Tab-separated table of C-alpha atoms in Angstrom:
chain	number	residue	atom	x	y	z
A	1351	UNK	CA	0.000	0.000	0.000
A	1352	UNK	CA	2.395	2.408	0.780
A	1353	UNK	CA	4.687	1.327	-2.100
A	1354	UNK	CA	1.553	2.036	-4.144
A	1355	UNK	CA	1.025	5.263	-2.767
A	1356	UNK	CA	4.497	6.567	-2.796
A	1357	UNK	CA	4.166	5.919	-6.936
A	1358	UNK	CA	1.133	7.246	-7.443
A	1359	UNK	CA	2.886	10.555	-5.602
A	1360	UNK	CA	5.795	10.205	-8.326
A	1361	UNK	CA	3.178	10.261	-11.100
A	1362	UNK	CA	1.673	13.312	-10.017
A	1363	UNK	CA	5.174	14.293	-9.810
A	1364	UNK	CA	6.075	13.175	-13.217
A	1365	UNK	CA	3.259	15.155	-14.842
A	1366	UNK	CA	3.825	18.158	-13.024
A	1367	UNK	CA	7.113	18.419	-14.234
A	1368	UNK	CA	5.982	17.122	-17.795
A	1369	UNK	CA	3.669	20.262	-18.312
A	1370	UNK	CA	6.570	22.870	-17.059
A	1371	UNK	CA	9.131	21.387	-19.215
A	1372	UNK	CA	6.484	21.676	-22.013
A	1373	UNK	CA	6.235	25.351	-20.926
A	1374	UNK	CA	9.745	25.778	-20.273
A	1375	UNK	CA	10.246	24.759	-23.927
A	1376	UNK	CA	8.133	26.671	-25.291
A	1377	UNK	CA	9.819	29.588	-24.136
A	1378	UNK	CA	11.935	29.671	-27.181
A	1379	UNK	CA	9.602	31.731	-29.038
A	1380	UNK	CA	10.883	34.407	-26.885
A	1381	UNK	CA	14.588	34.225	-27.422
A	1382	UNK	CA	13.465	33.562	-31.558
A	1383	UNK	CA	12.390	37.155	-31.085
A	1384	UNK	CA	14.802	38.743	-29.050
A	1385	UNK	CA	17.288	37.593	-31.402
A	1386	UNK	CA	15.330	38.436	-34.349
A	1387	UNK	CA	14.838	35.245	-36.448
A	1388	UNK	CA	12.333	35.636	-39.394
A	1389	UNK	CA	9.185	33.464	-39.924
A	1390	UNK	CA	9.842	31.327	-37.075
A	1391	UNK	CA	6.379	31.390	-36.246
A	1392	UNK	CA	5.731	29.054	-39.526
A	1393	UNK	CA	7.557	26.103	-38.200
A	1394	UNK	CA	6.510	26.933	-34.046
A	1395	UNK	CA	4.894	23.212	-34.043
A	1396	UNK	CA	7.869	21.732	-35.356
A	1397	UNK	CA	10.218	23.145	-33.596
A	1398	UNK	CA	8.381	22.410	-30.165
A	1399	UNK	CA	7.691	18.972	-30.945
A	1400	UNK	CA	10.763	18.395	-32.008
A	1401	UNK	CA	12.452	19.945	-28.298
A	1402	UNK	CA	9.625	17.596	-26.613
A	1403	UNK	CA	10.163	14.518	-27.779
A	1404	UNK	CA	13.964	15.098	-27.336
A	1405	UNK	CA	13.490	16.411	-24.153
A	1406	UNK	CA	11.566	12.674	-23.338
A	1407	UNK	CA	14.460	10.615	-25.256
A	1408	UNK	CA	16.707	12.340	-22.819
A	1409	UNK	CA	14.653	11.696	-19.644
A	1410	UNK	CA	13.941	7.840	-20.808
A	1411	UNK	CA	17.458	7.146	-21.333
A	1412	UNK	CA	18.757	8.804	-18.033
A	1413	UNK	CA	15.979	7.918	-15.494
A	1414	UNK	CA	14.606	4.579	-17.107
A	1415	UNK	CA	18.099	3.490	-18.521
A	1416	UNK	CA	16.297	2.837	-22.253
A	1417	UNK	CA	17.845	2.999	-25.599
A	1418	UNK	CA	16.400	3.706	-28.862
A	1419	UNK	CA	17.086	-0.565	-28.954
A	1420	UNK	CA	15.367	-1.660	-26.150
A	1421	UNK	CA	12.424	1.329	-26.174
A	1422	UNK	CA	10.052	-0.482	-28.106
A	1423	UNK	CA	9.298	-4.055	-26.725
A	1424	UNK	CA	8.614	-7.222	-28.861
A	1425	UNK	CA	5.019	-7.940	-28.783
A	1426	UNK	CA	2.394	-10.079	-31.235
A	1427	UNK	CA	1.744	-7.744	-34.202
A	1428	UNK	CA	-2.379	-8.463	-33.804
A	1429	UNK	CA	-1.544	-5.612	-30.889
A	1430	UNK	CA	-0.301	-3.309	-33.676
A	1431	UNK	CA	-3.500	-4.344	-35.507
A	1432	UNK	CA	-5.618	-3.343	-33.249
A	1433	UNK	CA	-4.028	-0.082	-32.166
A	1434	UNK	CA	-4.140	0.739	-35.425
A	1435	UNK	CA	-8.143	-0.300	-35.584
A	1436	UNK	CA	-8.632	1.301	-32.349
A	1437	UNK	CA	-6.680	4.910	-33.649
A	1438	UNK	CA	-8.653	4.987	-36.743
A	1439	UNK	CA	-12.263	3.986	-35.138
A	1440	UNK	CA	-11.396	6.628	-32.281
A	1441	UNK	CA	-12.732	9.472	-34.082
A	1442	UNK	CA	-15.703	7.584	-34.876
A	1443	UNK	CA	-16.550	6.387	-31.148
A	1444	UNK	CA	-16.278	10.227	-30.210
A	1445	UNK	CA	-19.813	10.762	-31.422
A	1446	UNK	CA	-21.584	8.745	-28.862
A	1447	UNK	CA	-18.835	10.054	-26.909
A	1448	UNK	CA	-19.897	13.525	-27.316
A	1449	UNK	CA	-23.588	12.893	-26.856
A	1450	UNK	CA	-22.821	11.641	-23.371
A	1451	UNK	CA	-20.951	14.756	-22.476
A	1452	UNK	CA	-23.621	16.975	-24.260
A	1453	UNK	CA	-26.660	15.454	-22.000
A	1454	UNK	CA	-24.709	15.804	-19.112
A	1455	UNK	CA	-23.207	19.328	-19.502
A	1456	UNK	CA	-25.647	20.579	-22.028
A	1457	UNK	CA	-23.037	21.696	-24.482
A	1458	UNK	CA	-23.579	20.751	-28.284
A	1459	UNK	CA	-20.219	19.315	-29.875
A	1460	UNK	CA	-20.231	17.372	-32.278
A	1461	UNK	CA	-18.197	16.065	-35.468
A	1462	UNK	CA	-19.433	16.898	-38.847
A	1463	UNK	CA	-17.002	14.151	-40.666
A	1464	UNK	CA	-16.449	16.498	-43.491
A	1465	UNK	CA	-13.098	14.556	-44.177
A	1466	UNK	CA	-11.601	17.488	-45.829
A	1467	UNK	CA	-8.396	17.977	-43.687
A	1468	UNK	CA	-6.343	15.977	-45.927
A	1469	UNK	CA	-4.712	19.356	-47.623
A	1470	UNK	CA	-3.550	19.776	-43.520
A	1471	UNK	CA	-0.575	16.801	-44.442
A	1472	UNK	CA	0.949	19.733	-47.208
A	1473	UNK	CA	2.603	21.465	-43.772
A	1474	UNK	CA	5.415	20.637	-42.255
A	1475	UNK	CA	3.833	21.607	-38.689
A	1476	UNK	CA	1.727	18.120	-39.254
A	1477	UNK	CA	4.561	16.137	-38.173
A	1478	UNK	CA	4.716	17.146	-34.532
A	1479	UNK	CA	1.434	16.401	-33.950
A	1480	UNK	CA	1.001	13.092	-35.885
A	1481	UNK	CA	4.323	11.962	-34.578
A	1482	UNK	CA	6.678	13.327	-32.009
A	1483	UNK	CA	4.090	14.619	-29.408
A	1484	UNK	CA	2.213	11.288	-29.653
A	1485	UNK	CA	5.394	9.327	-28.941
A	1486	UNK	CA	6.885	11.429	-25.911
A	1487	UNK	CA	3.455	11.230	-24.641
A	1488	UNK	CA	3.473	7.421	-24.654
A	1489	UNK	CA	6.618	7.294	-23.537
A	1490	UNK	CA	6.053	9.573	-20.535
A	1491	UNK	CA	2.357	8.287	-19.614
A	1492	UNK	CA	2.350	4.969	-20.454
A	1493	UNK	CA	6.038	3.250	-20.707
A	1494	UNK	CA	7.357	5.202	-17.886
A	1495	UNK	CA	4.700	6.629	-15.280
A	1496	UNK	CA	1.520	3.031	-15.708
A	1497	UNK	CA	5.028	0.988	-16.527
A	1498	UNK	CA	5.457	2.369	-12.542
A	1499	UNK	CA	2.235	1.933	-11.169
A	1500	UNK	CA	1.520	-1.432	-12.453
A	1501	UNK	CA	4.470	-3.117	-10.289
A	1502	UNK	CA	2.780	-1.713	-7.163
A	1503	UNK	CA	-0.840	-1.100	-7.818
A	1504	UNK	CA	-3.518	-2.990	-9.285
A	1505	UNK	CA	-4.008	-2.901	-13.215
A	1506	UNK	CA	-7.321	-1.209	-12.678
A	1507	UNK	CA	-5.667	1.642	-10.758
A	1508	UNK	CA	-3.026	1.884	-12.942
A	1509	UNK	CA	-4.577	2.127	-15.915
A	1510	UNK	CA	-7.504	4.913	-14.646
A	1511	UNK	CA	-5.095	7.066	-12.712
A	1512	UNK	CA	-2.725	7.370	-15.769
A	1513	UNK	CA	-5.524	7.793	-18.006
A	1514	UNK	CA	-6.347	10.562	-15.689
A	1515	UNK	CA	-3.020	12.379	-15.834
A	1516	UNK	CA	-2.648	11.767	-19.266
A	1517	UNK	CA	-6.252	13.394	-19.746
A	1518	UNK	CA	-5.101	16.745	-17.413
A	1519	UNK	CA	-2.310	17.592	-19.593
A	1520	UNK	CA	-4.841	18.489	-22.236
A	1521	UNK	CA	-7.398	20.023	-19.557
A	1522	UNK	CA	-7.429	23.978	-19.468
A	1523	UNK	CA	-4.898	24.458	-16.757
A	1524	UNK	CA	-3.868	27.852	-17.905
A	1525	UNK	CA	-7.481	28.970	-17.482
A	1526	UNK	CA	-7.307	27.500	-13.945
A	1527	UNK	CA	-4.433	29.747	-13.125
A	1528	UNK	CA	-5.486	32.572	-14.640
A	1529	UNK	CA	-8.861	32.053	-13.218
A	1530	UNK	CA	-10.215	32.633	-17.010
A	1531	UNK	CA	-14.122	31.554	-17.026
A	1532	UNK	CA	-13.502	29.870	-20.468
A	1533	UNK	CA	-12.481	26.336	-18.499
A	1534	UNK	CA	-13.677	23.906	-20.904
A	1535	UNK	CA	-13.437	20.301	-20.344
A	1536	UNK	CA	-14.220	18.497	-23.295
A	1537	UNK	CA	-10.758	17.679	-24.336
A	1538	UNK	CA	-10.399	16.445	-20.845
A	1539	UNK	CA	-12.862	14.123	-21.012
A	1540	UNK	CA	-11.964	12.228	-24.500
A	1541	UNK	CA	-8.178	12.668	-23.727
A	1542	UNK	CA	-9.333	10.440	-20.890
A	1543	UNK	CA	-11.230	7.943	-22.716
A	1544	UNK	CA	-8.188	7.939	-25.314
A	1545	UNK	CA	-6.007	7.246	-22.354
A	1546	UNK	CA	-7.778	3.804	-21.184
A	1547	UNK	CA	-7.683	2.547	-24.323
A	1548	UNK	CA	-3.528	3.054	-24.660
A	1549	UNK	CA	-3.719	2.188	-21.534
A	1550	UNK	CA	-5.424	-0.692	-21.888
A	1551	UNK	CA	-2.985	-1.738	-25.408
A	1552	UNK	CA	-0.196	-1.084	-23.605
A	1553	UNK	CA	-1.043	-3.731	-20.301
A	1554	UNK	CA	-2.180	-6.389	-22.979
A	1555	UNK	CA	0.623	-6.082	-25.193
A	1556	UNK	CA	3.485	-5.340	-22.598
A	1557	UNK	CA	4.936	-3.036	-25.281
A	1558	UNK	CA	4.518	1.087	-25.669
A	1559	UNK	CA	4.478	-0.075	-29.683
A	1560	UNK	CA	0.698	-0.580	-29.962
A	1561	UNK	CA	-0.152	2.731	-27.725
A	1562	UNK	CA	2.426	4.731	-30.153
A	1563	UNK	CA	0.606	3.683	-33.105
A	1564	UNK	CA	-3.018	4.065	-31.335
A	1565	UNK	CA	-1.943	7.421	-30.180
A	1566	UNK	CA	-0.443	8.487	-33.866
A	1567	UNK	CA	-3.808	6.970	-35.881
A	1568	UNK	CA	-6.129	8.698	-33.297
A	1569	UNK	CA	-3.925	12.249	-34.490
A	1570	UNK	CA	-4.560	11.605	-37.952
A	1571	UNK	CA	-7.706	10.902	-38.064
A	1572	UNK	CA	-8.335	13.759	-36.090
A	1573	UNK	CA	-6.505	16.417	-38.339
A	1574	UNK	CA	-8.123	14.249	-41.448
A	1575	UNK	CA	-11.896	14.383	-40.539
């Protein structure tokens, strides 16, 4: 119990840390200006996914000991099936998804499926958020913080209380701070969903692989539709 306890503590931790850095890093902008670089703005995703996922690489190979060999697990490929499945149907589940959250909170969101976001993939900016913010957030959330919690909690626990960090980096913390009245949840509340089904990939499969893929599909098919 108190083994459990002390790593749920780290988690909270973990993520606390995990949203500085991300704010930390995205303080670049600010010397880009100060030293005057042109159009910087054009590539701003890039560039900060690029310093994220490094920044993870770095904190996986120093704290967890893992190498760009032995980061990705061997695992049955139906896991990468079905992460892939699971990233593609996401967007679809979010419907029912959304009418749950609309009776309860009397909003009105919903997806149109338009599926005209293809001419999105023509910018370079795409890659970040396809890619490298999808990986370092496996790797973070799932390989390193549930990878944690599953040695000394239950699966169960694991599984929801990751989902539910993994869900707060994308909640409106800023607003929170800033005690803005525009504290919308949504995000928070699919991120989570999203997160007990990598979750979920990664316990089955014993390998972040699946959860990457999930993760990546579950981008695209977001930017796409």
């Amino acid at each position: 119990m108190k083994n459990g306890l002390i790593s749920i503590l780290k988690a909270i931790l973990v993520t606390i840390l995990y949203l500085i850095g991300i704010e930390l890093i995205g303080s670049w902008i600010h010397l880009a200006e100060t030293l005057g670089f042109e159009n910087y703005y054009e590539h701003y995703l890039l560039i900060q996914g690029t310093l994220q996922l490094i920044s993870v690489l770095i904190f996986m190979f120093f704290i967890r000991k893992m190498t760009f060999k032995n980061l990705i697990k061997n695992t049955q490929l139906k896991w990468y099936v079905f992460g892939v499945i699971l990233g593609i149907s996401f967007v679809f589940i979010q419907s029912p998804l959304n009418w749950i959250y609309n009776l309860f909170f009397e909003t009105e969101y919903h997806i149109a499926y338009r599926f005209d976001g293809l001419p999105k993939f023509k910018n370079i900016n795409i890659i970040p958020v396809i890619l490298m913010i999808p990986i370092g957030e496996e790797l973070i959330f799932r390989e390193y913080i549930q990878n944690n919690l599953q040695k000394t909690t239950n699966d169960v626990i694991a599984i929801l209380f990751v989902s539910l960090m993994f869900a707060s980096i994308h909640s409106p913390y800023m607003n929170l701070i800033l005690e803005s009245s525009n504290q919308n949840w949504h995000l928070f509340y699919v991120t989570f969903l999203g997160g007990l089904i990598s979750g979920i990939l990664y316990l089955k499969s014993k390998s972040i692989g699946p959860s990457i893929l999930f993760h990546v599909f579950w981008n695209v098919m977001s930017c796409i539709v």
